[in-house]
Amino acid sequence: MNDNTEKIKFKLDPFQEEAINELKNGISVVVSAPTGAGKTAIAEFVIEEAIKNDKRAFYTTPLKALSNQKFHDFQKKYGEDRVGIVTGDSSFNRDAQIVVMTTEIYRNMLYGTSLGSVDENLKHLRYLVLDECHYMNDPERGTVWEESIIYSPTNVQIVALSATVANAKELADWISKVHNETKLIESFFRPVPLRFYYFNDKHLYPLLTTDKKLNPQLKSHKDGFKAFKQKFKDRRDNSNEVKTIDIVDELNKRSLLPAIYFVFSRRGCETSMKECQEIGYTLLTETEKKLLASLIQERVKGNEYLSNHKHLGYLHQGMAVHHAGLLPQWKNLIEFLFSKGLIKVVFATETLAAGINMPARTTIISNLGKRGDVGHKDLSSNQFLQMSGRAGRRGMDELGNVVIKETIDHTPAFAAKLAVAPPEPLVSQFTPNYSMVLNLLQNHSMDQIKTLLNRSFGQYLINKDIGMYLSEKEDMGIRSEKLSIYPCPDPNRPGDIAVFRKQDEKIHELKRLMSTLVKQNNPEINDFKKQLSEENNVHQNYPCFTCKSQDHCFRAEKEVRRIDSKLKIIKKYTESQEDYYWGEFLKLTKILTTLGYLVNDVPTEKGILAASLRGQNIVLIAEVLLNCDWTYQGKPLQPALFAGAISGLAIDSIRPRTFSKARPSNAYDQVYSQIHKNVRAISMLQRDNGIEDHVNYISTLAGLMEYWCDEKTKWEDMHTMANLDEGDLVRTGRRTMDLLRHIKNAPYLKQDVLNIAKAAYNLMDKEPIKEVV
């Protein structure tokens, strides 16, 4: 094979050369650079090194869609025989030199469970590429990246590819501590620079000046938020608000398409696309229209799920929507046509910004705020960077363009602030859970596990905080000691200012009580008067009473008390945070021991069964499988109903106001009652042990999944039975299948349950829910 750099399309940038040189010397790298900067070239270097030296390279991604994309890209580049893929449902050529997978699959390989032994899984592995490593910030899944780094063999070189983050050096330093020597390769240079615009009054204005300040033409918009809102009110009265069609039309006239138009709701995407319908056919040349029609015909022919899609007409106009509610096959078609430059505008939710590789000439951000779980929130700098970073195609565009649409909620000044805001730091999402406990205890001692947990990025960041607090504690302790030993100004009649202060406080409290007693005409007032007189006498004869340095001593003693109070807080915090994750781990082991999954910190048969499962709460799933009666009227439960019942354990949430007209069979009531008995029991046990873990069962779609298992049910029938988008239906079905796959292969489970799970899986396994690589 020729020198690796000859394979790379572009001349290497300095940061790419630096990373490759470190890798040649056997050193791992964290590569932090903007989207589109060329991080993939570094990954391709190690892939080609692996091929050249008869070694293996694993390429991990955060999403199945991205894994599939990389799999096909690498097959074209390196040959089908050299590239494999492992997904939750199947694998293809898994012993190949280059294997693509999600980061979760790689983490599971390190556990050495149903995917095979660790040694066999990692045989000849030389390089591990962690693409989109900034996903460590993901609250739900970020822990997987930390576990993958901690458990990886130290002879494997890590190539961690991340978008620009504020604390990339901390990440590289941490990997050096827990894995092997790792260098940070950082670049802030974008090969395709970004230019920011602000769209209002049917005009496209530059947002920033050359020195990154707000364009003076837009300053009138920030003269006051009330005035800004009044301007909007006036404009609405004149029916002249900013319209999506105006933005797209203007960009088309300026040859700034193709574009990704970010909207923060599925309905908003659909509405925006429909609004642009009247200019749809102006987006494409006649040649492009013919080529697009030909490619659409080629791709949808014979595919019943695509040939009658409701958005087909828009697709022929060069427009599409892209969000999680779409059928995966349809999204694949959109991505393919967009890569050919034939889709001129994609109206997408922000999931596209963090997903597959779909760069455009321009990105449009329709709002600088979005609705979240706790109300409306402004975009973070990282969210803004992710979306704006999709603009600019290397080798095709000299500039990437980011257009911000004017809205009533945000001024141009806020837009300018976001455009120049620095990235946010990575934070740890490391979270011990039942799966981690049971899988680690199959291969490690408690002492070894404690060491592993204390090597997490989360504990690393905590320890840095503790170090700062301890340094502050030391300084404060020295100051407190100096103040405490300050000599009394009057050596002939020395006093203690703390004693004097307490006397004063007692006198004030007696006066307050006496005031209350006077109002009540309480006869005990005379006793309190006597006590007050005695206290005053003691107080006035105390040395500090006449001392001229009284105020100075009061201030010094108050400072000592403040410092001592803060020292107690620091002590309490540092003690609670030292070995924090180990403490959480021990709480989980206690619950698992109580339920019989562990004996003397060794997994029992129940424990090994639970460890083989995958889900939000594997103990709840295992308890349901082991404790429920999977018969009805003396006969085994129907596999279709079993699939419906299991679906409630497979999904962790559903969209608001979801309903299904499909009702489960009568036998479901018995199963539902037993499942909820287990839910309540585990919820109480977790609460009593201070564990906050997902304990939930969602029954809403049980009837729908049972209905899907009927061989007579067609895909279009599913739409009439529930108010779910196609993508949500597919996702629910695939998650149910994934859990059924683990159940049917689970060890130490009764054979009748294994048989029902296998039959249920087979009934579910049909397109479009069936996943095809």
PDB file of C-alpha atoms in Angstrom, residues 618-748:
ATOM      1  CA  ILE A 618     -32.062  -4.551  33.970  1.00  0.00           C
ATOM      2  CA  VAL A 619     -33.054  -5.589  37.499  1.00  0.00           C
ATOM      3  CA  LEU A 620     -36.662  -4.585  36.852  1.00  0.00           C
ATOM      4  CA  ILE A 621     -36.596  -6.536  33.569  1.00  0.00           C
ATOM      5  CA  ALA A 622     -35.081  -9.596  35.272  1.00  0.00           C
ATOM      6  CA  GLU A 623     -37.570  -9.448  38.166  1.00  0.00           C
ATOM      7  CA  VAL A 624     -40.458  -9.282  35.714  1.00  0.00           C
ATOM      8  CA  LEU A 625     -39.124 -12.221  33.697  1.00  0.00           C
ATOM      9  CA  LEU A 626     -38.507 -14.336  36.802  1.00  0.00           C
ATOM     10  CA  ASN A 627     -41.530 -13.424  38.925  1.00  0.00           C
ATOM     11  CA  CYS A 628     -44.395 -13.070  36.453  1.00  0.00           C
ATOM     12  CA  ASP A 629     -46.621 -15.958  35.488  1.00  0.00           C
ATOM     13  CA  TRP A 630     -46.241 -16.232  31.719  1.00  0.00           C
ATOM     14  CA  THR A 631     -49.267 -18.481  31.326  1.00  0.00           C
ATOM     15  CA  TYR A 632     -52.952 -17.757  30.879  1.00  0.00           C
ATOM     16  CA  GLN A 633     -55.688 -20.229  31.748  1.00  0.00           C
ATOM     17  CA  GLY A 634     -53.122 -22.995  32.038  1.00  0.00           C
ATOM     18  CA  LYS A 635     -51.496 -22.370  28.657  1.00  0.00           C
ATOM     19  CA  PRO A 636     -48.298 -20.446  27.704  1.00  0.00           C
ATOM     20  CA  LEU A 637     -48.921 -16.790  26.997  1.00  0.00           C
ATOM     21  CA  GLN A 638     -49.311 -15.927  23.320  1.00  0.00           C
ATOM     22  CA  PRO A 639     -45.961 -14.654  21.902  1.00  0.00           C
ATOM     23  CA  ALA A 640     -47.665 -11.574  20.420  1.00  0.00           C
ATOM     24  CA  LEU A 641     -48.972 -10.570  23.836  1.00  0.00           C
ATOM     25  CA  PHE A 642     -45.545 -11.261  25.350  1.00  0.00           C
ATOM     26  CA  ALA A 643     -44.029  -8.827  22.824  1.00  0.00           C
ATOM     27  CA  GLY A 644     -46.616  -6.211  23.780  1.00  0.00           C
ATOM     28  CA  ALA A 645     -45.935  -6.674  27.497  1.00  0.00           C
ATOM     29  CA  ILE A 646     -42.160  -6.484  27.021  1.00  0.00           C
ATOM     30  CA  SER A 647     -42.432  -3.278  24.955  1.00  0.00           C
ATOM     31  CA  GLY A 648     -43.306  -1.367  28.119  1.00  0.00           C
ATOM     32  CA  LEU A 649     -39.908  -2.319  29.560  1.00  0.00           C
ATOM     33  CA  ALA A 650     -38.023  -1.589  26.330  1.00  0.00           C
ATOM     34  CA  ILE A 651     -39.026   2.053  25.914  1.00  0.00           C
ATOM     35  CA  ASP A 652     -38.093   4.700  28.472  1.00  0.00           C
ATOM     36  CA  SER A 653     -40.397   7.480  27.287  1.00  0.00           C
ATOM     37  CA  ILE A 654     -43.055   8.350  24.736  1.00  0.00           C
ATOM     38  CA  ARG A 655     -44.092  11.636  23.183  1.00  0.00           C
ATOM     39  CA  PRO A 656     -46.733  13.647  25.072  1.00  0.00           C
ATOM     40  CA  ARG A 657     -50.369  12.824  24.334  1.00  0.00           C
ATOM     41  CA  THR A 658     -49.515   9.537  22.623  1.00  0.00           C
ATOM     42  CA  PHE A 659     -52.486   7.195  22.332  1.00  0.00           C
ATOM     43  CA  SER A 660     -53.183   3.859  20.708  1.00  0.00           C
ATOM     44  CA  LYS A 661     -56.510   2.422  19.636  1.00  0.00           C
ATOM     45  CA  ALA A 662     -55.024  -1.084  19.650  1.00  0.00           C
ATOM     46  CA  ARG A 663     -55.972  -2.779  22.902  1.00  0.00           C
ATOM     47  CA  PRO A 664     -54.028  -5.777  24.225  1.00  0.00           C
ATOM     48  CA  SER A 665     -55.684  -9.159  24.747  1.00  0.00           C
ATOM     49  CA  ASN A 666     -57.597  -9.946  27.946  1.00  0.00           C
ATOM     50  CA  ALA A 667     -54.648 -11.857  29.394  1.00  0.00           C
ATOM     51  CA  TYR A 668     -52.670  -8.605  29.521  1.00  0.00           C
ATOM     52  CA  ASP A 669     -54.511  -7.408  32.635  1.00  0.00           C
ATOM     53  CA  GLN A 670     -53.000 -10.273  34.635  1.00  0.00           C
ATOM     54  CA  VAL A 671     -49.495  -9.540  33.289  1.00  0.00           C
ATOM     55  CA  TYR A 672     -49.845  -5.795  33.838  1.00  0.00           C
ATOM     56  CA  SER A 673     -50.806  -6.292  37.467  1.00  0.00           C
ATOM     57  CA  GLN A 674     -47.781  -8.520  38.114  1.00  0.00           C
ATOM     58  CA  ILE A 675     -45.381  -6.145  36.357  1.00  0.00           C
ATOM     59  CA  HIS A 676     -46.562  -3.185  38.424  1.00  0.00           C
ATOM     60  CA  LYS A 677     -46.157  -5.190  41.611  1.00  0.00           C
ATOM     61  CA  ASN A 678     -42.477  -5.579  40.685  1.00  0.00           C
ATOM     62  CA  VAL A 679     -42.201  -1.910  39.729  1.00  0.00           C
ATOM     63  CA  ARG A 680     -43.475  -0.832  43.151  1.00  0.00           C
ATOM     64  CA  ALA A 681     -41.209  -3.244  45.023  1.00  0.00           C
ATOM     65  CA  ILE A 682     -38.033  -2.090  43.238  1.00  0.00           C
ATOM     66  CA  SER A 683     -39.024   1.582  43.498  1.00  0.00           C
ATOM     67  CA  MET A 684     -39.333   1.252  47.289  1.00  0.00           C
ATOM     68  CA  LEU A 685     -36.055  -0.672  47.577  1.00  0.00           C
ATOM     69  CA  GLN A 686     -34.185   1.932  45.540  1.00  0.00           C
ATOM     70  CA  ARG A 687     -35.732   4.773  47.523  1.00  0.00           C
ATOM     71  CA  ASP A 688     -34.707   3.163  50.820  1.00  0.00           C
ATOM     72  CA  ASN A 689     -31.133   2.814  49.561  1.00  0.00           C
ATOM     73  CA  GLY A 690     -30.780   6.303  48.102  1.00  0.00           C
ATOM     74  CA  ILE A 691     -30.707   5.209  44.457  1.00  0.00           C
ATOM     75  CA  GLU A 692     -32.385   7.231  41.723  1.00  0.00           C
ATOM     76  CA  ASP A 693     -32.672   4.898  38.754  1.00  0.00           C
ATOM     77  CA  HIS A 694     -35.277   4.511  36.046  1.00  0.00           C
ATOM     78  CA  VAL A 695     -38.138   2.354  37.377  1.00  0.00           C
ATOM     79  CA  ASN A 696     -40.967   2.721  34.943  1.00  0.00           C
ATOM     80  CA  TYR A 697     -43.313   0.671  32.840  1.00  0.00           C
ATOM     81  CA  ILE A 698     -45.066   2.247  29.847  1.00  0.00           C
ATOM     82  CA  SER A 699     -48.126   0.263  28.852  1.00  0.00           C
ATOM     83  CA  THR A 700     -49.493   2.693  26.232  1.00  0.00           C
ATOM     84  CA  LEU A 701     -48.166   0.817  23.201  1.00  0.00           C
ATOM     85  CA  ALA A 702     -48.513  -2.787  24.419  1.00  0.00           C
ATOM     86  CA  GLY A 703     -51.612  -3.381  22.301  1.00  0.00           C
ATOM     87  CA  LEU A 704     -49.978  -1.789  19.258  1.00  0.00           C
ATOM     88  CA  MET A 705     -46.911  -4.060  19.449  1.00  0.00           C
ATOM     89  CA  GLU A 706     -49.168  -7.088  19.888  1.00  0.00           C
ATOM     90  CA  TYR A 707     -51.137  -5.910  16.850  1.00  0.00           C
ATOM     91  CA  TRP A 708     -47.905  -5.644  14.789  1.00  0.00           C
ATOM     92  CA  CYS A 709     -47.147  -9.295  15.530  1.00  0.00           C
ATOM     93  CA  ASP A 710     -50.274 -10.353  13.644  1.00  0.00           C
ATOM     94  CA  GLU A 711     -49.107 -11.561  10.228  1.00  0.00           C
ATOM     95  CA  LYS A 712     -52.146  -9.875   8.651  1.00  0.00           C
ATOM     96  CA  THR A 713     -51.156  -6.425   9.947  1.00  0.00           C
ATOM     97  CA  LYS A 714     -49.744  -4.145   7.283  1.00  0.00           C
ATOM     98  CA  TRP A 715     -47.588  -1.099   7.927  1.00  0.00           C
ATOM     99  CA  GLU A 716     -50.302   1.335   6.832  1.00  0.00           C
ATOM    100  CA  ASP A 717     -52.637  -0.308   9.377  1.00  0.00           C
ATOM    101  CA  MET A 718     -50.301   0.767  12.182  1.00  0.00           C
ATOM    102  CA  HIS A 719     -50.808   4.452  11.261  1.00  0.00           C
ATOM    103  CA  THR A 720     -54.548   4.208  11.786  1.00  0.00           C
ATOM    104  CA  MET A 721     -54.136   2.649  15.233  1.00  0.00           C
ATOM    105  CA  ALA A 722     -51.910   5.275  16.898  1.00  0.00           C
ATOM    106  CA  ASN A 723     -51.005   8.944  16.622  1.00  0.00           C
ATOM    107  CA  LEU A 724     -47.296   8.183  16.268  1.00  0.00           C
ATOM    108  CA  ASP A 725     -44.978   9.216  13.461  1.00  0.00           C
ATOM    109  CA  GLU A 726     -43.447   6.406  11.428  1.00  0.00           C
ATOM    110  CA  GLY A 727     -40.027   6.912  12.979  1.00  0.00           C
ATOM    111  CA  ASP A 728     -41.479   6.560  16.478  1.00  0.00           C
ATOM    112  CA  LEU A 729     -43.257   3.360  15.492  1.00  0.00           C
ATOM    113  CA  VAL A 730     -40.037   1.927  14.083  1.00  0.00           C
ATOM    114  CA  ARG A 731     -38.034   2.993  17.132  1.00  0.00           C
ATOM    115  CA  THR A 732     -40.523   1.406  19.544  1.00  0.00           C
ATOM    116  CA  GLY A 733     -40.572  -1.802  17.504  1.00  0.00           C
ATOM    117  CA  ARG A 734     -36.787  -2.011  17.244  1.00  0.00           C
ATOM    118  CA  ARG A 735     -36.251  -1.399  20.942  1.00  0.00           C
ATOM    119  CA  THR A 736     -38.804  -4.092  21.720  1.00  0.00           C
ATOM    120  CA  MET A 737     -37.019  -6.461  19.329  1.00  0.00           C
ATOM    121  CA  ASP A 738     -33.655  -5.611  20.857  1.00  0.00           C
ATOM    122  CA  LEU A 739     -34.875  -6.522  24.334  1.00  0.00           C
ATOM    123  CA  LEU A 740     -36.574  -9.677  23.041  1.00  0.00           C
ATOM    124  CA  ARG A 741     -33.284 -10.683  21.387  1.00  0.00           C
ATOM    125  CA  HIS A 742     -31.473 -10.411  24.705  1.00  0.00           C
ATOM    126  CA  ILE A 743     -34.250 -12.282  26.523  1.00  0.00           C
ATOM    127  CA  LYS A 744     -34.309 -15.204  24.060  1.00  0.00           C
ATOM    128  CA  ASN A 745     -30.532 -15.589  24.493  1.00  0.00           C
ATOM    129  CA  ALA A 746     -30.468 -15.051  28.264  1.00  0.00           C
ATOM    130  CA  PRO A 747     -28.834 -17.773  30.418  1.00  0.00           C
ATOM    131  CA  TYR A 748     -30.645 -19.405  33.368  1.00  0.00           C
TER     132      TYR A 748
END
